[in-house]
Amino acid sequence: KRETIESLRNNMNLLSINRPVKASSTADNKHPAQAAVDEEIQTFWAAKTGDSGECFEIDLQTSCKVEAVQANFGEFELQTGVEPNAAIRYQVLGSKDGKKWIPIIDKNNNEDDYPHDFTIAPKPVDARYVRIVNAYMPYGGKFALRDLRIFGQGLGTRPSKPNFSVERLKDRRKMKVEWQAVEGADGY
């Protein structure tokens, strides 16, 4: 039970949109790595294989408190046939320096078929780099991501609140809302 409206807020922000990325491999130029952080459901990145160890990495460009991950997997070059378990198995790791990695989420023994898997980390991890590592892709498919979404909080200072104005128009069903852009903000 929530006592106040404030207790409903989770204070997590999307940290991964359009950040620099690296991939262990890329299937072809139609499915580049940057497509997995563009927030477009019609684009995706695909690795050359579905082998264990294929990975995808995001540079958040500054240390952040990583609290949750949503892996929206793609279906690329799946093989026909019945497979007893359609679960994708993977691990998400975090790093402050891109060299020493610590686990954030471990789904290496996953038995659930969640192609859009949102998982809250058991505990928040301070990381600049976030890597997802494939352990198993069902149906012989390539390891592919429509989007890898990292949620949490930046550790820097928040942008200031924008000045805004609201004006009710002659047609009372409409209003005009204006604000001045604030440096460091990506949404209002």
Short mmCIF file of N, CA and C in Angstrom, two decimals:
data_model
loop_
_atom_site.label_atom_id
_atom_site.label_comp_id
_atom_site.label_asym_id
_atom_site.label_seq_id
_atom_site.Cartn_x
_atom_site.Cartn_y
_atom_site.Cartn_z
N LYS A 1 0.85 -1.18 0.00
CA LYS A 1 0.00 0.00 0.00
C LYS A 1 0.89 1.24 0.00
N ARG A 2 0.52 2.21 -0.82
CA ARG A 2 1.27 3.45 -0.89
C ARG A 2 0.52 4.53 -0.12
N GLU A 3 1.24 5.26 0.70
CA GLU A 3 0.61 6.28 1.54
C GLU A 3 0.52 7.64 0.85
N THR A 4 1.48 7.95 -0.02
CA THR A 4 1.49 9.26 -0.66
C THR A 4 1.75 9.09 -2.15
N ILE A 5 1.43 10.12 -2.92
CA ILE A 5 1.71 10.10 -4.35
C ILE A 5 3.22 10.05 -4.59
N GLU A 6 3.99 10.65 -3.73
CA GLU A 6 5.45 10.65 -3.85
C GLU A 6 6.01 9.24 -3.75
N SER A 7 5.36 8.37 -2.96
CA SER A 7 5.86 7.01 -2.80
C SER A 7 5.66 6.16 -4.07
N LEU A 8 4.89 6.65 -5.04
CA LEU A 8 4.69 5.94 -6.29
C LEU A 8 5.85 6.16 -7.27
N ARG A 9 6.60 7.22 -7.07
CA ARG A 9 7.70 7.53 -7.98
C ARG A 9 8.89 6.64 -7.69
N ASN A 10 9.49 6.10 -8.75
CA ASN A 10 10.65 5.25 -8.53
C ASN A 10 11.96 5.99 -8.75
N ASN A 11 11.88 7.22 -9.25
CA ASN A 11 13.05 8.07 -9.48
C ASN A 11 14.08 7.45 -10.40
N MET A 12 13.66 6.55 -11.27
CA MET A 12 14.57 6.00 -12.27
C MET A 12 14.36 6.73 -13.59
N ASN A 13 15.45 6.96 -14.28
CA ASN A 13 15.42 7.60 -15.59
C ASN A 13 16.03 6.66 -16.61
N LEU A 14 15.65 6.84 -17.87
CA LEU A 14 16.27 6.09 -18.97
C LEU A 14 17.64 6.69 -19.22
N LEU A 15 18.69 5.89 -19.04
CA LEU A 15 20.07 6.38 -19.13
C LEU A 15 20.75 6.03 -20.45
N SER A 16 20.18 5.12 -21.21
CA SER A 16 20.90 4.52 -22.34
C SER A 16 20.59 5.08 -23.71
N ILE A 17 19.60 5.92 -23.86
CA ILE A 17 19.18 6.36 -25.18
C ILE A 17 20.30 7.10 -25.92
N ASN A 18 20.59 6.60 -27.11
CA ASN A 18 21.58 7.19 -28.03
C ASN A 18 22.99 7.33 -27.46
N ARG A 19 23.34 6.49 -26.52
CA ARG A 19 24.71 6.50 -25.97
C ARG A 19 25.64 5.71 -26.89
N PRO A 20 26.94 5.93 -26.80
CA PRO A 20 27.90 5.16 -27.60
C PRO A 20 27.86 3.67 -27.21
N VAL A 21 28.06 2.82 -28.21
CA VAL A 21 27.98 1.37 -27.99
C VAL A 21 29.13 0.65 -28.68
N LYS A 22 29.36 -0.59 -28.24
CA LYS A 22 30.29 -1.52 -28.88
C LYS A 22 29.62 -2.88 -28.90
N ALA A 23 29.96 -3.69 -29.90
CA ALA A 23 29.40 -5.03 -29.98
C ALA A 23 30.50 -6.01 -30.32
N SER A 24 30.33 -7.24 -29.86
CA SER A 24 31.31 -8.28 -30.14
C SER A 24 31.38 -8.60 -31.63
N SER A 25 30.25 -8.45 -32.33
CA SER A 25 30.20 -8.65 -33.77
C SER A 25 28.89 -8.05 -34.28
N THR A 26 28.77 -7.92 -35.59
CA THR A 26 27.54 -7.43 -36.20
C THR A 26 27.23 -8.30 -37.41
N ALA A 27 25.98 -8.76 -37.49
CA ALA A 27 25.57 -9.68 -38.55
C ALA A 27 25.75 -9.07 -39.94
N ASP A 28 25.30 -7.83 -40.12
CA ASP A 28 25.43 -7.14 -41.40
C ASP A 28 25.17 -5.66 -41.18
N ASN A 29 25.36 -4.87 -42.23
CA ASN A 29 25.21 -3.42 -42.06
C ASN A 29 23.76 -2.96 -41.94
N LYS A 30 22.80 -3.87 -42.11
CA LYS A 30 21.38 -3.51 -41.92
C LYS A 30 21.01 -3.47 -40.44
N HIS A 31 21.84 -4.06 -39.60
CA HIS A 31 21.51 -4.17 -38.18
C HIS A 31 22.69 -3.70 -37.32
N PRO A 32 23.03 -2.39 -37.41
CA PRO A 32 24.20 -1.87 -36.68
C PRO A 32 23.96 -1.80 -35.18
N ALA A 33 25.04 -1.78 -34.44
CA ALA A 33 24.96 -1.76 -32.98
C ALA A 33 24.18 -0.55 -32.45
N GLN A 34 24.34 0.62 -33.07
CA GLN A 34 23.67 1.82 -32.55
C GLN A 34 22.15 1.68 -32.56
N ALA A 35 21.61 0.78 -33.36
CA ALA A 35 20.16 0.58 -33.42
C ALA A 35 19.60 0.05 -32.11
N ALA A 36 20.42 -0.53 -31.26
CA ALA A 36 19.93 -1.10 -30.00
C ALA A 36 19.81 -0.07 -28.88
N VAL A 37 20.07 1.20 -29.17
CA VAL A 37 19.86 2.26 -28.17
C VAL A 37 19.08 3.43 -28.75
N ASP A 38 18.38 3.21 -29.89
CA ASP A 38 17.70 4.32 -30.55
C ASP A 38 16.22 4.46 -30.18
N GLU A 39 15.70 3.55 -29.34
CA GLU A 39 14.30 3.58 -28.90
C GLU A 39 13.33 3.45 -30.07
N GLU A 40 13.75 2.82 -31.15
CA GLU A 40 12.88 2.56 -32.31
C GLU A 40 12.62 1.05 -32.37
N ILE A 41 11.39 0.64 -32.23
CA ILE A 41 11.06 -0.78 -32.19
C ILE A 41 11.30 -1.47 -33.53
N GLN A 42 11.37 -0.72 -34.62
CA GLN A 42 11.56 -1.32 -35.93
C GLN A 42 13.02 -1.58 -36.28
N THR A 43 13.94 -1.08 -35.48
CA THR A 43 15.36 -1.31 -35.74
C THR A 43 15.93 -2.24 -34.68
N PHE A 44 17.03 -2.90 -35.02
CA PHE A 44 17.68 -3.75 -34.03
C PHE A 44 19.11 -4.04 -34.44
N TRP A 45 19.90 -4.46 -33.46
CA TRP A 45 21.26 -4.94 -33.69
C TRP A 45 21.23 -6.45 -33.63
N ALA A 46 22.03 -7.08 -34.49
CA ALA A 46 22.17 -8.53 -34.45
C ALA A 46 23.65 -8.89 -34.53
N ALA A 47 24.05 -9.85 -33.70
CA ALA A 47 25.41 -10.37 -33.74
C ALA A 47 25.54 -11.35 -34.90
N LYS A 48 26.77 -11.71 -35.25
CA LYS A 48 27.00 -12.69 -36.32
C LYS A 48 26.49 -14.07 -35.94
N THR A 49 26.46 -14.37 -34.62
CA THR A 49 26.05 -15.70 -34.18
C THR A 49 25.11 -15.59 -32.98
N GLY A 50 24.63 -16.72 -32.56
CA GLY A 50 23.88 -16.82 -31.31
C GLY A 50 24.70 -17.52 -30.25
N ASP A 51 26.01 -17.57 -30.47
CA ASP A 51 26.91 -18.29 -29.56
C ASP A 51 27.02 -17.61 -28.21
N SER A 52 27.29 -18.43 -27.22
CA SER A 52 27.59 -17.92 -25.88
C SER A 52 28.79 -16.99 -25.98
N GLY A 53 28.72 -15.85 -25.31
CA GLY A 53 29.83 -14.90 -25.32
C GLY A 53 29.62 -13.70 -26.22
N GLU A 54 28.68 -13.79 -27.19
CA GLU A 54 28.37 -12.59 -27.99
C GLU A 54 27.88 -11.53 -27.00
N CYS A 55 28.33 -10.29 -27.18
CA CYS A 55 27.96 -9.27 -26.20
C CYS A 55 27.75 -7.90 -26.85
N PHE A 56 27.10 -7.05 -26.08
CA PHE A 56 26.76 -5.69 -26.48
C PHE A 56 27.02 -4.79 -25.29
N GLU A 57 27.66 -3.65 -25.52
CA GLU A 57 28.08 -2.77 -24.41
C GLU A 57 27.66 -1.33 -24.66
N ILE A 58 27.19 -0.68 -23.62
CA ILE A 58 26.79 0.73 -23.68
C ILE A 58 27.72 1.54 -22.78
N ASP A 59 28.18 2.67 -23.28
CA ASP A 59 28.95 3.64 -22.49
C ASP A 59 27.97 4.74 -22.08
N LEU A 60 27.62 4.79 -20.81
CA LEU A 60 26.69 5.81 -20.31
C LEU A 60 27.33 7.19 -20.24
N GLN A 61 28.63 7.27 -20.50
CA GLN A 61 29.44 8.48 -20.60
C GLN A 61 29.75 9.15 -19.26
N THR A 62 29.17 8.64 -18.21
CA THR A 62 29.48 9.10 -16.86
C THR A 62 28.99 8.02 -15.90
N SER A 63 29.52 8.00 -14.70
CA SER A 63 29.05 7.00 -13.73
C SER A 63 27.60 7.28 -13.36
N CYS A 64 26.82 6.22 -13.29
CA CYS A 64 25.41 6.30 -12.95
C CYS A 64 25.08 5.18 -11.97
N LYS A 65 23.97 5.37 -11.26
CA LYS A 65 23.46 4.30 -10.41
C LYS A 65 22.49 3.49 -11.26
N VAL A 66 22.92 2.29 -11.69
CA VAL A 66 22.11 1.41 -12.53
C VAL A 66 21.20 0.59 -11.62
N GLU A 67 19.88 0.74 -11.85
CA GLU A 67 18.91 0.10 -10.98
C GLU A 67 18.04 -0.95 -11.66
N ALA A 68 17.92 -0.87 -12.99
CA ALA A 68 17.08 -1.82 -13.72
C ALA A 68 17.53 -1.89 -15.17
N VAL A 69 17.22 -3.01 -15.80
CA VAL A 69 17.57 -3.23 -17.21
C VAL A 69 16.38 -3.85 -17.91
N GLN A 70 16.09 -3.34 -19.10
CA GLN A 70 15.09 -3.97 -19.95
C GLN A 70 15.78 -4.40 -21.24
N ALA A 71 15.82 -5.69 -21.47
CA ALA A 71 16.40 -6.24 -22.69
C ALA A 71 15.26 -6.63 -23.62
N ASN A 72 15.10 -5.87 -24.69
CA ASN A 72 14.10 -6.17 -25.71
C ASN A 72 14.81 -6.94 -26.82
N PHE A 73 14.69 -8.25 -26.78
CA PHE A 73 15.42 -9.10 -27.70
C PHE A 73 14.76 -9.10 -29.08
N GLY A 74 15.59 -9.27 -30.10
CA GLY A 74 15.11 -9.37 -31.47
C GLY A 74 15.05 -10.82 -31.90
N GLU A 75 14.24 -11.09 -32.89
CA GLU A 75 14.12 -12.43 -33.45
C GLU A 75 14.81 -12.37 -34.82
N PHE A 76 16.02 -12.91 -34.91
CA PHE A 76 16.78 -12.80 -36.15
C PHE A 76 17.35 -14.15 -36.55
N GLU A 77 16.97 -14.58 -37.74
CA GLU A 77 17.42 -15.84 -38.31
C GLU A 77 17.17 -17.04 -37.39
N LEU A 78 15.97 -17.09 -36.84
CA LEU A 78 15.57 -18.24 -36.03
C LEU A 78 15.38 -19.45 -36.94
N GLN A 79 15.68 -20.62 -36.41
CA GLN A 79 15.54 -21.87 -37.17
C GLN A 79 14.18 -22.49 -36.84
N THR A 80 13.60 -23.16 -37.81
CA THR A 80 12.32 -23.82 -37.58
C THR A 80 12.53 -25.07 -36.74
N GLY A 81 11.46 -25.50 -36.13
CA GLY A 81 11.52 -26.69 -35.28
C GLY A 81 11.04 -26.36 -33.89
N VAL A 82 10.76 -27.37 -33.17
CA VAL A 82 10.26 -27.20 -31.81
C VAL A 82 11.43 -27.27 -30.84
N GLU A 83 11.48 -26.34 -29.98
CA GLU A 83 12.52 -26.31 -28.96
C GLU A 83 11.83 -26.44 -27.61
N PRO A 84 12.35 -27.24 -26.71
CA PRO A 84 11.67 -27.44 -25.43
C PRO A 84 11.61 -26.18 -24.57
N ASN A 85 12.56 -25.29 -24.72
CA ASN A 85 12.57 -24.09 -23.90
C ASN A 85 12.99 -22.90 -24.75
N ALA A 86 12.13 -21.89 -24.82
CA ALA A 86 12.40 -20.70 -25.63
C ALA A 86 13.05 -19.59 -24.83
N ALA A 87 13.55 -19.89 -23.65
CA ALA A 87 14.13 -18.86 -22.78
C ALA A 87 15.50 -18.42 -23.29
N ILE A 88 15.68 -17.12 -23.32
CA ILE A 88 16.99 -16.53 -23.64
C ILE A 88 17.76 -16.43 -22.33
N ARG A 89 19.01 -16.83 -22.36
CA ARG A 89 19.85 -16.78 -21.16
C ARG A 89 20.97 -15.79 -21.38
N TYR A 90 21.20 -14.97 -20.35
CA TYR A 90 22.19 -13.90 -20.49
C TYR A 90 22.59 -13.37 -19.12
N GLN A 91 23.58 -12.50 -19.14
CA GLN A 91 24.03 -11.83 -17.92
C GLN A 91 24.28 -10.37 -18.25
N VAL A 92 23.97 -9.48 -17.31
CA VAL A 92 24.25 -8.05 -17.46
C VAL A 92 25.32 -7.69 -16.44
N LEU A 93 26.37 -7.04 -16.93
CA LEU A 93 27.51 -6.66 -16.10
C LEU A 93 27.68 -5.15 -16.13
N GLY A 94 28.29 -4.62 -15.07
CA GLY A 94 28.58 -3.20 -15.01
C GLY A 94 30.04 -2.96 -14.69
N SER A 95 30.53 -1.81 -15.12
CA SER A 95 31.93 -1.47 -14.88
C SER A 95 32.08 0.04 -14.75
N LYS A 96 32.96 0.46 -13.87
CA LYS A 96 33.28 1.89 -13.75
C LYS A 96 34.33 2.30 -14.77
N ASP A 97 35.23 1.35 -15.14
CA ASP A 97 36.37 1.69 -16.00
C ASP A 97 36.42 0.93 -17.32
N GLY A 98 35.48 0.02 -17.57
CA GLY A 98 35.48 -0.78 -18.79
C GLY A 98 36.45 -1.95 -18.74
N LYS A 99 37.06 -2.20 -17.57
CA LYS A 99 38.02 -3.30 -17.43
C LYS A 99 37.58 -4.31 -16.38
N LYS A 100 37.20 -3.84 -15.23
CA LYS A 100 36.75 -4.71 -14.14
C LYS A 100 35.22 -4.70 -14.14
N TRP A 101 34.63 -5.90 -14.31
CA TRP A 101 33.17 -6.04 -14.46
C TRP A 101 32.57 -6.76 -13.26
N ILE A 102 31.40 -6.26 -12.84
CA ILE A 102 30.67 -6.91 -11.75
C ILE A 102 29.25 -7.24 -12.23
N PRO A 103 28.67 -8.33 -11.73
CA PRO A 103 27.31 -8.70 -12.15
C PRO A 103 26.27 -7.70 -11.66
N ILE A 104 25.34 -7.38 -12.54
CA ILE A 104 24.16 -6.58 -12.17
C ILE A 104 22.95 -7.50 -12.13
N ILE A 105 22.78 -8.29 -13.20
CA ILE A 105 21.66 -9.22 -13.31
C ILE A 105 22.18 -10.52 -13.92
N ASP A 106 21.81 -11.65 -13.32
CA ASP A 106 22.25 -12.94 -13.82
C ASP A 106 21.05 -13.76 -14.26
N LYS A 107 20.92 -13.96 -15.56
CA LYS A 107 19.85 -14.78 -16.13
C LYS A 107 20.45 -15.97 -16.89
N ASN A 108 21.64 -16.41 -16.47
CA ASN A 108 22.31 -17.53 -17.14
C ASN A 108 21.55 -18.84 -17.00
N ASN A 109 20.71 -18.96 -15.99
CA ASN A 109 19.91 -20.17 -15.79
C ASN A 109 18.42 -19.91 -16.00
N ASN A 110 18.11 -18.86 -16.74
CA ASN A 110 16.73 -18.46 -16.98
C ASN A 110 15.93 -19.59 -17.65
N GLU A 111 14.72 -19.83 -17.18
CA GLU A 111 13.82 -20.81 -17.79
C GLU A 111 12.55 -20.16 -18.33
N ASP A 112 12.43 -18.84 -18.20
CA ASP A 112 11.22 -18.13 -18.60
C ASP A 112 11.40 -17.46 -19.96
N ASP A 113 10.37 -17.53 -20.78
CA ASP A 113 10.38 -16.93 -22.11
C ASP A 113 9.90 -15.48 -22.02
N TYR A 114 10.82 -14.56 -21.81
CA TYR A 114 10.51 -13.14 -21.72
C TYR A 114 11.32 -12.40 -22.78
N PRO A 115 10.75 -12.18 -23.98
CA PRO A 115 11.50 -11.49 -25.02
C PRO A 115 11.69 -9.99 -24.77
N HIS A 116 10.94 -9.45 -23.80
CA HIS A 116 11.07 -8.03 -23.42
C HIS A 116 11.25 -8.00 -21.90
N ASP A 117 12.39 -8.45 -21.46
CA ASP A 117 12.64 -8.75 -20.06
C ASP A 117 13.06 -7.51 -19.27
N PHE A 118 12.18 -7.03 -18.39
CA PHE A 118 12.49 -5.91 -17.49
C PHE A 118 12.82 -6.49 -16.13
N THR A 119 14.01 -6.18 -15.64
CA THR A 119 14.45 -6.73 -14.36
C THR A 119 15.04 -5.63 -13.50
N ILE A 120 14.56 -5.53 -12.28
CA ILE A 120 15.16 -4.61 -11.31
C ILE A 120 16.35 -5.33 -10.68
N ALA A 121 17.49 -4.67 -10.65
CA ALA A 121 18.70 -5.27 -10.09
C ALA A 121 18.50 -5.56 -8.61
N PRO A 122 19.06 -6.67 -8.11
CA PRO A 122 18.94 -6.97 -6.68
C PRO A 122 19.46 -5.82 -5.80
N LYS A 123 20.50 -5.13 -6.29
CA LYS A 123 20.96 -3.91 -5.62
C LYS A 123 21.52 -2.98 -6.70
N PRO A 124 21.36 -1.67 -6.53
CA PRO A 124 21.89 -0.73 -7.52
C PRO A 124 23.41 -0.86 -7.63
N VAL A 125 23.91 -0.62 -8.85
CA VAL A 125 25.35 -0.72 -9.10
C VAL A 125 25.81 0.58 -9.75
N ASP A 126 26.88 1.17 -9.21
CA ASP A 126 27.48 2.34 -9.84
C ASP A 126 28.32 1.87 -11.01
N ALA A 127 27.98 2.35 -12.21
CA ALA A 127 28.68 1.90 -13.41
C ALA A 127 28.61 2.98 -14.49
N ARG A 128 29.65 3.04 -15.28
CA ARG A 128 29.64 3.87 -16.49
C ARG A 128 29.33 3.00 -17.71
N TYR A 129 29.82 1.77 -17.68
CA TYR A 129 29.65 0.84 -18.79
C TYR A 129 28.71 -0.29 -18.37
N VAL A 130 27.81 -0.67 -19.28
CA VAL A 130 26.90 -1.79 -19.03
C VAL A 130 27.00 -2.73 -20.22
N ARG A 131 27.19 -4.01 -19.93
CA ARG A 131 27.38 -5.03 -20.97
C ARG A 131 26.39 -6.16 -20.74
N ILE A 132 25.76 -6.60 -21.83
CA ILE A 132 24.92 -7.79 -21.80
C ILE A 132 25.67 -8.88 -22.57
N VAL A 133 25.77 -10.06 -21.95
CA VAL A 133 26.53 -11.17 -22.53
C VAL A 133 25.58 -12.34 -22.75
N ASN A 134 25.52 -12.82 -23.98
CA ASN A 134 24.67 -13.95 -24.32
C ASN A 134 25.21 -15.24 -23.72
N ALA A 135 24.32 -16.04 -23.17
CA ALA A 135 24.67 -17.38 -22.73
C ALA A 135 23.98 -18.42 -23.62
N TYR A 136 22.74 -18.09 -24.07
CA TYR A 136 22.00 -19.05 -24.90
C TYR A 136 20.88 -18.33 -25.65
N MET A 137 20.83 -18.54 -26.97
CA MET A 137 19.73 -18.06 -27.81
C MET A 137 18.97 -19.27 -28.31
N PRO A 138 17.66 -19.34 -28.08
CA PRO A 138 16.89 -20.49 -28.56
C PRO A 138 16.70 -20.46 -30.07
N TYR A 139 16.28 -21.58 -30.60
CA TYR A 139 15.95 -21.76 -32.00
C TYR A 139 17.11 -21.47 -32.95
N GLY A 140 18.34 -21.55 -32.46
CA GLY A 140 19.50 -21.36 -33.32
C GLY A 140 19.62 -19.96 -33.88
N GLY A 141 18.91 -19.00 -33.29
CA GLY A 141 18.93 -17.62 -33.80
C GLY A 141 20.19 -16.87 -33.42
N LYS A 142 20.36 -15.73 -34.06
CA LYS A 142 21.46 -14.83 -33.73
C LYS A 142 21.09 -14.04 -32.48
N PHE A 143 22.10 -13.69 -31.67
CA PHE A 143 21.86 -12.84 -30.51
C PHE A 143 21.50 -11.46 -31.04
N ALA A 144 20.31 -10.96 -30.71
CA ALA A 144 19.83 -9.69 -31.27
C ALA A 144 19.06 -8.90 -30.22
N LEU A 145 19.21 -7.57 -30.29
CA LEU A 145 18.53 -6.66 -29.37
C LEU A 145 17.81 -5.57 -30.15
N ARG A 146 16.52 -5.42 -29.87
CA ARG A 146 15.78 -4.28 -30.42
C ARG A 146 16.20 -3.03 -29.66
N ASP A 147 16.28 -3.15 -28.36
CA ASP A 147 16.81 -2.08 -27.51
C ASP A 147 17.29 -2.68 -26.20
N LEU A 148 18.41 -2.19 -25.73
CA LEU A 148 18.87 -2.48 -24.38
C LEU A 148 18.68 -1.19 -23.61
N ARG A 149 17.75 -1.21 -22.65
CA ARG A 149 17.36 0.00 -21.92
C ARG A 149 17.89 -0.08 -20.49
N ILE A 150 18.68 0.90 -20.11
CA ILE A 150 19.27 0.96 -18.78
C ILE A 150 18.56 2.07 -18.00
N PHE A 151 18.08 1.72 -16.80
CA PHE A 151 17.36 2.67 -15.96
C PHE A 151 18.11 2.90 -14.65
N GLY A 152 18.02 4.11 -14.15
CA GLY A 152 18.63 4.44 -12.87
C GLY A 152 18.73 5.94 -12.72
N GLN A 153 19.80 6.36 -12.06
CA GLN A 153 20.00 7.77 -11.79
C GLN A 153 21.41 8.19 -12.14
N GLY A 154 21.53 9.36 -12.75
CA GLY A 154 22.84 9.94 -12.93
C GLY A 154 23.37 10.39 -11.58
N LEU A 155 24.67 10.45 -11.45
CA LEU A 155 25.25 10.83 -10.17
C LEU A 155 25.66 12.29 -10.13
N GLY A 156 25.44 13.00 -11.22
CA GLY A 156 25.77 14.43 -11.28
C GLY A 156 24.64 15.27 -10.71
N THR A 157 24.72 16.57 -10.95
CA THR A 157 23.66 17.46 -10.49
C THR A 157 22.52 17.46 -11.49
N ARG A 158 21.33 17.63 -10.98
CA ARG A 158 20.15 17.67 -11.84
C ARG A 158 20.09 18.99 -12.59
N PRO A 159 19.52 18.96 -13.80
CA PRO A 159 19.30 20.23 -14.50
C PRO A 159 18.31 21.08 -13.71
N SER A 160 18.41 22.39 -13.88
CA SER A 160 17.47 23.28 -13.19
C SER A 160 16.08 23.15 -13.80
N LYS A 161 15.07 23.55 -13.06
CA LYS A 161 13.70 23.49 -13.56
C LYS A 161 13.52 24.60 -14.60
N PRO A 162 12.82 24.28 -15.68
CA PRO A 162 12.63 25.30 -16.71
C PRO A 162 11.55 26.31 -16.31
N ASN A 163 11.66 27.51 -16.84
CA ASN A 163 10.58 28.48 -16.72
C ASN A 163 9.57 28.15 -17.79
N PHE A 164 8.30 28.12 -17.42
CA PHE A 164 7.28 27.80 -18.42
C PHE A 164 6.05 28.65 -18.19
N SER A 165 5.27 28.75 -19.25
CA SER A 165 4.02 29.50 -19.16
C SER A 165 2.90 28.68 -19.77
N VAL A 166 1.70 28.89 -19.26
CA VAL A 166 0.51 28.20 -19.76
C VAL A 166 -0.55 29.26 -20.03
N GLU A 167 -1.13 29.17 -21.21
CA GLU A 167 -2.16 30.13 -21.60
C GLU A 167 -3.36 29.37 -22.15
N ARG A 168 -4.54 29.60 -21.57
CA ARG A 168 -5.76 28.99 -22.08
C ARG A 168 -6.16 29.77 -23.33
N LEU A 169 -6.47 29.07 -24.42
CA LEU A 169 -6.82 29.73 -25.66
C LEU A 169 -8.31 30.00 -25.74
N LYS A 170 -8.71 30.76 -26.77
CA LYS A 170 -10.11 31.11 -26.94
C LYS A 170 -10.98 29.86 -26.97
N ASP A 171 -10.55 28.86 -27.74
CA ASP A 171 -11.21 27.55 -27.71
C ASP A 171 -10.75 26.90 -26.42
N ARG A 172 -11.59 26.84 -25.39
CA ARG A 172 -11.21 26.43 -24.04
C ARG A 172 -10.71 24.98 -23.97
N ARG A 173 -10.87 24.22 -25.04
CA ARG A 173 -10.35 22.86 -25.07
C ARG A 173 -8.85 22.85 -25.34
N LYS A 174 -8.28 24.00 -25.69
CA LYS A 174 -6.88 24.07 -26.07
C LYS A 174 -6.11 25.01 -25.16
N MET A 175 -4.81 24.70 -25.02
CA MET A 175 -3.93 25.58 -24.25
C MET A 175 -2.59 25.65 -24.95
N LYS A 176 -1.87 26.70 -24.66
CA LYS A 176 -0.53 26.90 -25.21
C LYS A 176 0.44 26.80 -24.04
N VAL A 177 1.36 25.85 -24.15
CA VAL A 177 2.37 25.65 -23.11
C VAL A 177 3.73 25.92 -23.74
N GLU A 178 4.51 26.78 -23.12
CA GLU A 178 5.85 27.10 -23.63
C GLU A 178 6.85 27.04 -22.49
N TRP A 179 8.08 26.67 -22.83
CA TRP A 179 9.17 26.68 -21.87
C TRP A 179 10.47 26.94 -22.59
N GLN A 180 11.44 27.38 -21.82
CA GLN A 180 12.77 27.60 -22.36
C GLN A 180 13.62 26.38 -22.06
N ALA A 181 14.39 25.96 -23.05
CA ALA A 181 15.25 24.78 -22.88
C ALA A 181 16.24 25.01 -21.75
N VAL A 182 16.53 23.93 -21.04
CA VAL A 182 17.48 23.96 -19.94
C VAL A 182 18.64 23.04 -20.30
N GLU A 183 19.86 23.55 -20.18
CA GLU A 183 21.03 22.74 -20.52
C GLU A 183 21.08 21.49 -19.64
N GLY A 184 21.34 20.36 -20.29
CA GLY A 184 21.45 19.09 -19.57
C GLY A 184 20.15 18.31 -19.46
N ALA A 185 19.03 18.91 -19.88
CA ALA A 185 17.74 18.22 -19.81
C ALA A 185 17.47 17.52 -21.14
N ASP A 186 16.87 16.35 -21.10
CA ASP A 186 16.50 15.68 -22.33
C ASP A 186 15.00 15.44 -22.43
N GLY A 187 14.24 16.01 -21.53
CA GLY A 187 12.80 15.92 -21.56
C GLY A 187 12.19 16.87 -20.54
N TYR A 188 10.93 17.21 -20.75
CA TYR A 188 10.26 18.14 -19.85
C TYR A 188 8.89 17.59 -19.50
#
